Amino acid sequence: MTTVIILPVPGELPAHEAAGLARASGEPLPVPAPRPPVFGTVPGQAPPVVPQQRPAEVRPLRPDPLPAGANWTSSPDDDARVEAIARSVTVGALEVLAGVRPLQQMLRWLDLAEFERLQLRANLVRGRSDLRLHRNVRVLRVRVCPISAGVYEASVAAAEMTRVRAAALRLELRRGLWKVTVLEIG
């Protein structure tokens, strides 16, 4: 009996079949021909990177709460409450920076990010040895400006022993409590 083996022309078989025949016959495995690189693809089967056709739309942080020409006025009770809070928070923050008031007392009034900023600044100030403690802080002037319902901005001028400092605050009504979300002390 005669056995006839028909071998394909090189390059006609798929790679996995050619590798199987090469292993069976003892010949070296065929090396696949390198593919030409495809422009725009990323290795690892990731989708190609497509450049953006138009720039991203920039939206304002918060929509304008009132349309142009709307008549909105704040209540005098809120104005007085915010003024008192701005006054006491500024005095408290200056006393924290002086080292005569514990920082924990400011936690109720300050937003968490502002609390951490005040803590960092107080730690930096305490490291200075040439600093005299200023215990007597007097508030000279408080200006309150309502931005929208539940949002106020205030500026405070406070005098210490030898200098006058300014503070800017943004107060927001959150869950029925006024919180200072921005505190800048000059």
PDB file of C-alpha atoms in Angstrom, residues 52 54-58:
ATOM      1  CA  GLN A  52     -11.199  66.025  19.230  1.00  0.00           C
ATOM      2  CA  ARG A  54     -14.045  70.894  18.519  1.00  0.00           C
ATOM      3  CA  PRO A  55     -13.014  72.213  21.922  1.00  0.00           C
ATOM      4  CA  ALA A  56     -14.959  71.188  24.992  1.00  0.00           C
ATOM      5  CA  GLU A  57     -17.786  73.432  26.074  1.00  0.00           C
ATOM      6  CA  VAL A  58     -16.895  75.450  29.157  1.00  0.00           C
TER       7      VAL A  58
END
